[in-house]
Coordinates of C-alpha atoms and ligand atoms in Angstrom, one line a residue:
X1 CA 9.7 22.1 18.1
X2 CA 10.8 18.4 18.6
X3 CA 10.6 15.6 16.3
X4 CA 7.3 15.5 14.4
X5 CA 5.2 12.5 15.4
X6 CA 3.7 11.2 12.3
X7 CA 1.3 8.4 11.9
X8 CA 1.1 6.7 8.3
X9 CA -2.0 5.2 7.2
X10 CA -2.2 2.5 4.3
X11 CA 0.8 0.1 4.0
X12 CA 0.3 -0.8 0.3
X13 CA 2.5 0.0 -2.7
X14 CA 3.2 3.3 -1.9
X15 CA 2.3 3.4 1.8
X16 CA 5.1 0.7 2.8
X17 CA 7.7 3.1 1.1
X18 CA 6.6 6.3 2.7
X19 CA 6.4 4.4 6.0
X20 CA 10.2 3.2 5.7
X21 CA 11.1 6.6 4.5
X22 CA 9.8 8.5 7.6
X23 CA 11.0 5.9 9.8
X24 CA 14.7 6.3 8.4
X25 CA 15.0 9.1 5.8
X26 CA 13.3 11.9 7.0
X27 CA 15.1 14.6 9.3
X28 CA 13.2 16.1 12.3
X29 CA 10.4 13.4 12.1
X30 CA 9.7 10.0 13.6
X31 CA 7.3 7.5 12.5
X32 CA 5.1 7.1 15.7
X33 CA 2.0 5.3 14.7
X34 CA 1.0 2.8 11.7
X35 CA -2.5 2.4 10.5
X36 CA -3.8 -0.3 8.0
X37 CA -7.2 -2.4 8.0
X38 CA -4.8 -5.6 7.2
X39 CA -3.8 -6.8 10.9
X40 CA -1.1 -9.2 9.9
X41 CA 0.4 -6.6 7.5
X42 CA 0.2 -3.9 10.2
X43 CA 1.8 -6.1 12.8
X44 CA 4.7 -7.4 10.6
X45 CA 5.6 -3.9 9.4
X46 CA 5.3 -2.2 12.8
X47 CA 7.6 -4.9 14.3
X48 CA 10.0 -4.4 11.5
X49 CA 10.3 -0.8 11.7
X50 CA 9.9 -0.5 15.5
X51 CA 6.6 1.4 15.8
X52 CA 4.6 1.1 19.2
X53 CA 1.3 2.5 18.3
X54 CA -0.5 0.4 15.7
X55 CA -4.1 0.8 14.8
X56 CA -6.4 -1.2 12.3
X57 CA -9.3 1.8 12.7
X58 CA -8.2 5.2 11.2
X59 CA -10.6 6.8 14.1
X60 CA -8.4 5.4 16.7
X61 CA -5.1 6.6 14.9
X62 CA -6.4 10.1 15.0
X63 CA -7.6 9.9 18.7
X64 CA -3.8 8.9 19.4
X65 CA -2.5 11.9 21.4
X66 CA 1.2 10.7 20.5
X67 CA 1.0 12.0 16.8
X68 CA 1.2 15.3 15.4
X69 CA 0.4 14.4 11.7
X70 CA -0.6 11.8 9.3
X71 CA 0.5 10.7 5.9
X72 CA -2.5 9.2 4.2
X73 CA -1.6 6.5 1.7
X74 CA -4.9 4.7 1.5
X75 CA -7.2 3.9 -1.3
X76 CA -8.1 7.0 -3.1
X77 CA -11.9 7.0 -2.3
X78 CA -10.9 7.3 1.4
X79 CA -8.8 10.4 1.1
X80 CA -11.6 13.1 1.8
X81 CA -13.1 11.4 4.7
X82 CA -10.0 10.7 6.2
X83 CA -8.6 14.3 5.5
X84 CA -11.3 16.0 7.3
X85 CA -11.1 13.3 9.9
X86 CA -7.6 14.1 11.0
X87 CA -7.8 17.8 10.4
X88 CA -10.8 17.9 12.9
X89 CA -8.9 15.9 15.4
X90 CA -6.1 18.6 15.2
X91 CA -3.6 16.7 13.1
X92 CA -1.4 18.0 10.3
X93 CA -2.1 16.3 7.0
X94 CA -0.2 15.1 4.1
X95 CA -2.5 13.0 1.7
X96 CA -1.5 11.2 -1.5
X97 CA -3.1 12.4 -4.6
X98 CA -5.8 12.5 -5.7
X99 CA -7.6 15.0 -3.4
X100 CA -11.1 13.3 -4.1
X101 CA -12.6 11.1 -6.5
X102 CA -15.4 13.4 -7.2
X103 CA -15.9 17.3 -7.4
X104 CA -18.0 17.5 -4.2
X105 CA -15.1 15.5 -2.3
X106 CA -12.7 18.2 -3.4
X107 CA -14.7 20.8 -2.0
X108 CA -15.2 18.9 1.1
X109 CA -11.6 18.7 1.5
X110 CA -11.4 22.5 0.9
X111 CA -14.0 23.1 3.8
X112 CA -12.0 20.9 6.1
X113 CA -8.6 22.6 5.3
X114 CA -10.2 26.3 5.6
X115 CA -11.6 25.4 9.1
X116 CA -8.1 24.6 10.3
X117 CA -5.8 27.4 8.9
X118 CA -3.5 26.4 12.0
X119 CA -2.7 23.0 10.5
X120 CA -0.4 22.2 7.4
X121 CA -2.2 20.4 4.6
X122 CA 0.1 19.1 1.7
X123 CA -1.0 16.9 -1.4
X124 CA 1.6 14.4 -2.8
X125 CA 2.7 16.0 -6.3
X126 CA 6.0 14.5 -5.9
X127 CA 7.2 15.2 -9.5
X128 CA 7.7 18.9 -8.1
X129 CA 10.2 17.5 -5.7
X130 CA 12.2 15.4 -8.4
X131 CA 15.4 17.3 -9.0
X132 CA 15.3 17.0 -13.0
X133 CA 11.8 18.4 -12.8
X134 CA 13.2 21.3 -10.3
X135 CA 16.0 21.9 -12.8
X136 CA 13.8 22.1 -16.1
X137 CA 11.4 24.3 -14.2
X138 CA 14.0 26.9 -13.1
X139 CA 15.0 27.4 -16.6
X140 CA 11.3 27.6 -18.1
X141 CA 10.9 30.3 -15.3
X142 CA 14.1 31.9 -16.2
X143 CA 12.8 32.4 -19.8
X144 CA 15.7 30.1 -21.0
X145 CA 13.6 28.3 -23.7
X146 CA 11.4 31.4 -24.5
X147 CA 7.5 31.1 -24.7
X148 CA 6.2 27.7 -24.0
X149 CA 4.5 25.9 -27.3
X150 CA 3.9 22.4 -26.6
X151 CA 4.0 20.5 -23.2
X152 CA 4.1 16.8 -23.8
X153 CA 4.1 14.2 -21.3
X154 CA 3.9 10.3 -21.1
X155 CA 3.3 8.2 -18.1
X156 CA 3.2 4.5 -18.7
X157 CA 3.0 1.8 -16.2
X158 CA 4.8 -1.6 -17.5
X159 CA 2.4 -4.3 -18.6
X160 CA 3.9 -6.7 -16.3
X161 CA 2.0 -5.2 -13.4
X162 CA -1.3 -5.3 -15.2
X163 CA -2.7 -7.4 -12.4
X164 CA -2.1 -4.6 -9.9
X165 CA -3.4 -2.2 -12.2
X166 CA -6.5 -4.2 -12.8
X167 CA -7.0 -4.8 -9.3
X168 CA -6.6 -0.8 -8.5
X169 CA -8.8 0.1 -11.5
X170 CA -12.2 0.0 -10.2
X171 CA -11.5 2.4 -7.3
X172 CA -8.8 4.6 -9.0
X173 CA -11.1 7.2 -10.8
X174 CA -9.9 6.1 -14.2
X175 CA -6.5 6.9 -15.7
X176 CA -6.8 10.4 -16.3
X177 CA -7.4 10.9 -12.5
X178 CA -5.1 8.0 -11.6
X179 CA -1.8 8.5 -14.0
X180 CA -2.1 11.7 -15.8
X181 CA -3.0 13.7 -12.6
X182 CA 0.7 14.1 -12.3
X183 CA 1.4 15.3 -15.8
X184 CA -1.6 17.7 -15.3
X185 CA 0.0 19.1 -12.4
X186 CA 3.2 19.5 -14.2
X187 CA 1.6 21.2 -17.0
X188 CA 0.0 24.0 -15.0
X189 CA 3.3 24.3 -12.9
X190 CA 5.5 24.7 -16.0
X191 CA 3.2 26.9 -18.3
X192 CA 1.7 28.8 -15.2
X193 CA -1.7 28.6 -17.1
X194 CA -5.0 26.9 -17.0
X195 CA -6.5 24.7 -19.7
X196 CA -9.1 26.1 -22.1
X197 CA -10.3 23.1 -24.0
X198 CA -9.6 19.4 -24.2
X199 CA -10.3 16.6 -26.6
X200 CA -9.5 12.9 -25.3
X201 CA -9.3 9.7 -27.5
X202 CA -7.8 6.1 -26.4
X203 CA -9.3 2.5 -25.7
X204 CA -8.7 -0.8 -24.6
X205 CA -6.0 -2.1 -26.5
X206 CA -5.1 -5.0 -24.9
X207 CA -7.3 -5.2 -21.5
X208 CA -11.0 -5.1 -22.2
X209 CA -11.8 -5.1 -18.6
X210 CA -11.0 -1.3 -18.1
X211 CA -13.8 -0.6 -20.2
X212 CA -16.1 -1.9 -17.4
X213 CA -15.6 1.3 -15.6
X214 CA -15.5 3.3 -18.7
X215 CA -11.6 3.5 -18.8
X216 CA -9.0 2.7 -21.3
X217 CA -5.6 0.8 -20.7
X218 CA -4.2 3.5 -23.1
X219 CA -5.7 7.0 -23.3
X220 CA -4.5 10.5 -24.2
X221 CA -5.7 14.1 -24.6
X222 CA -5.0 17.3 -26.1
X223 CA -5.5 20.4 -24.2
X224 CA -5.2 24.2 -25.3
X225 CA -4.0 26.2 -22.4
X226 CA -5.4 29.9 -21.9
X227 CA -1.8 30.9 -22.6
X228 CA -2.0 29.2 -26.0
X229 CA 0.2 26.4 -25.0
X230 CA -0.5 23.2 -26.5
X231 CA -0.8 20.3 -24.0
X232 CA -0.5 16.6 -25.1
X233 CA -0.8 14.0 -22.5
X234 CA -0.8 10.1 -22.9
X235 CA -1.3 7.8 -20.1
X236 CA -0.9 3.9 -20.4
X237 CA -0.9 0.6 -18.7
X238 CA 0.8 -1.4 -21.2
X239 CA 4.8 -0.5 -21.4
X240 CA 6.6 -3.4 -22.6
X241 CA 9.8 -2.3 -21.4
X242 CA 9.3 -0.8 -17.9
X243 CA 8.0 2.3 -16.3
X244 CA 8.1 5.1 -19.1
X245 CA 7.5 8.8 -17.6
X246 CA 8.8 11.4 -20.0
X247 CA 8.3 15.0 -20.5
X248 CA 9.1 17.4 -23.3
X249 CA 8.5 21.3 -23.4
X250 CA 9.1 23.0 -26.5
X251 CA 9.6 26.7 -26.4
X252 CA 10.2 29.5 -28.9
X253 CA 14.0 29.6 -28.0
X254 CA 14.6 26.1 -26.8
X255 CA 13.4 22.6 -25.8
X256 CA 13.7 20.8 -22.4
X257 CA 13.1 16.9 -22.4
X258 CA 13.0 15.2 -19.2
X259 CA 14.0 11.5 -19.3
X260 CA 13.1 11.2 -23.1
X261 CA 14.8 7.6 -23.0
X262 CA 13.9 6.5 -19.5
X263 CA 16.8 4.6 -17.9
X264 CA 17.5 3.0 -14.8
X265 CA 21.2 4.0 -14.4
X266 CA 24.0 4.7 -16.4
X267 CA 24.9 1.0 -17.2
X268 CA 25.1 -0.1 -20.7
X269 CA 24.5 -3.9 -21.0
X270 CA 26.2 -5.6 -23.8
X271 CA 25.3 -9.2 -24.5
X272 CA 23.5 -11.5 -27.1
X273 CA 20.6 -9.0 -27.5
X274 CA 23.2 -6.4 -28.4
X275 CA 23.8 -3.0 -26.7
X276 CA 21.1 -1.5 -24.3
X277 CA 20.1 0.4 -21.4
X278 CA 17.7 -1.1 -18.9
X279 CA 14.6 1.0 -17.8
X280 CA 13.3 1.5 -14.2
X281 CA 10.4 -0.8 -13.1
X282 CA 8.2 1.4 -11.5
X283 CA 7.2 4.9 -9.7
X284 CA 9.3 3.6 -6.5
X285 CA 12.3 3.5 -8.4
X286 CA 12.0 6.4 -10.5
X287 CA 10.8 8.9 -8.0
X288 CA 12.5 7.3 -4.9
X289 CA 14.1 10.6 -4.0
X290 CA 11.0 12.7 -4.8
X291 CA 9.2 10.6 -2.3
X292 CA 11.5 11.6 0.5
X293 CA 11.9 15.3 -0.6
X294 CA 8.2 15.7 -0.5
X295 CA 7.4 14.4 3.0
X296 CA 10.6 16.3 4.3
X297 CA 9.1 19.4 3.1
X298 CA 5.8 18.5 5.1
X299 CA 7.8 18.0 8.2
X300 CA 9.9 21.2 7.6
X301 CA 6.5 23.3 6.9
X302 CA 5.2 21.8 10.5
X303 CA 8.3 22.6 12.3
X304 CA 9.0 26.2 10.7
X305 CA 5.5 27.0 11.0
X306 CA 4.8 27.8 7.1
X307 CA 2.4 26.3 4.3
X308 CA 3.4 24.3 1.4
X309 CA 3.4 25.7 -2.2
X310 CA 0.8 23.0 -3.2
X311 CA -2.6 24.0 -2.1
X312 CA -5.7 22.2 -1.4
X313 CA -7.1 24.3 -4.5
X314 CA -4.4 23.1 -6.6
X315 CA -5.6 19.5 -5.8
X316 CA -9.3 20.5 -6.7
X317 CA -8.0 22.2 -10.0
X318 CA -5.9 19.2 -11.0
X319 CA -8.8 16.8 -10.1
X320 CA -11.5 18.9 -12.0
X321 CA -9.3 18.8 -15.1
X322 CA -8.9 15.2 -14.8
X323 CA -12.5 14.6 -14.3
X324 CA -13.1 16.9 -17.5
X325 CA -10.7 14.9 -19.4
X326 CA -12.3 11.7 -18.5
X327 CA -15.4 13.2 -19.8
X328 CA -14.0 14.2 -22.7
X329 CA -12.9 10.6 -23.4
X330 CA -16.5 9.1 -22.5
X331 CA -18.4 11.4 -24.8
X332 CA -15.9 11.9 -27.4
X333 CA -16.3 15.6 -28.0
X334 CA -14.4 18.6 -27.3
X335 CA -15.0 20.2 -24.0
X336 CA -14.6 23.6 -22.8
X337 CA -13.2 23.9 -19.1
X338 CA -15.7 26.1 -16.8
Ligands
NAD1 N1 2.4 9.8 -5.8 C1 2.4 8.6 -6.7 O1 3.2 8.6 -7.6 C2 1.4 7.6 -6.1 C3 1.8 6.2 -6.7 C4 0.8 5.4 -6.2 C5 -0.2 5.3 -5.2 N2 -0.2 6.6 -5.1 C6 -1.7 6.7 -4.4 O2 -1.5 6.5 -3.2 C7 -2.7 5.8 -2.7 C8 -2.5 4.2 -2.3 O3 -2.1 3.5 -3.3 P1 -1.5 2.2 -3.4 O4 -0.9 1.9 -4.8 O5 -0.3 2.0 -2.2 O6 -2.8 1.4 -2.8 P2 -2.8 -0.4 -2.3 O7 -4.1 -0.7 -2.7 O8 -1.4 -0.9 -2.6 O9 -2.8 0.0 -0.7 C9 -3.7 0.4 0.3 C10 -3.6 0.0 1.4 O10 -4.6 1.0 2.2 C11 -5.1 -0.3 3.3 N3 -6.4 0.2 3.6 C12 -7.4 0.0 2.7 N4 -8.5 0.6 3.4 C13 -8.2 1.2 4.6 C14 -8.3 2.0 5.8 N5 -9.8 2.2 5.9 N6 -7.7 2.4 6.8 C15 -6.2 2.0 6.7 N7 -5.8 1.6 5.4 C16 -6.5 0.9 4.7 C17 -5.1 -1.4 2.5 O11 -5.0 -2.6 3.4 C18 -3.7 -1.3 1.8 O12 -2.5 -1.9 2.6 C19 -3.6 5.9 -3.6 O13 -4.6 6.9 -3.4 C20 -3.0 6.3 -4.9 O14 -3.7 7.1 -5.8 C21 0.4 7.8 -5.6

């Protein structure tokens, strides 16, 4: 197959990065089209990246005969409809998480994928494509830390981006779905198991606005997995020091920690504040290579006629777990997973 011609949808915080990556960092792929409802942003980005086809309407993009695949980086509430529309139009689909913002949307996405077994569908769980997580995962699978006892993960956005978090909040599906979804995916990936029960707490410690959509600015949950691993997740929007994503897996024979002190790089700054290491600012910085690797895998799957490891059913399961965590948070009770 020649280069995979990709149309990318949504040019916001992450969409612009995916578009730039497809234009310059993905082997065997070409950024053939762009789509965003914001006409001026679309024109400016398409000019900058030299993209000929540009559409403000998604329906026009999927009707374009010059594209083989779409990358969806649109608002979460549009994913399911766009996944179905693109697959029905015979385009391979890479969609950012989440698969859907409620259970029935996820089931609709499953049906759309099942109806087109000839198409590649992939969901953006990019942490599986981060070299450190892959390295740690290999060790767990090889049994190097024995039986997993506790999986602990923190995902915190910096307080300095709170305006963006508040703007995104109403249509994000809540913090468990928006932030903790990656840690839920990792917990299943690392333990090879599914949750049995969950208890969740949290609140609006700095920003009461999150209560308007029954969310918190900092939330946490404790789950018991079927293989008895304890899973503790914490997601927050108010980290004072930067973008803090850290993970620990405690096993019977060893412990693995991924970025327990999140660092921008290996530089130490010695100044009037003392000696310190700086922290990365956001997900784009921390997962720069992972965002490239995941779309590279999508393009490779299309070119090689194979399917990605992450399935649409993983997308549904992770979303269902996040909805149950949110329900446990809202109700303040221990919930059992179906
Ligand atoms: N995997 C990750 O680490 C990660 C990180 C951030 C965001 N995301 C996901 O990516 C998606 C986008 O997030 P974001 O932060 O970039 O959002 P954003 O709000 O910054 O950008 C969304 C973009 O989509 C455009 N848009 C809106 N409606 C559209 C439509 N009908 N057709 C085409 N374009 C449309 C908007 O104009 C905007 O440019 C969300 O689903 C989010 O959950 C994933």
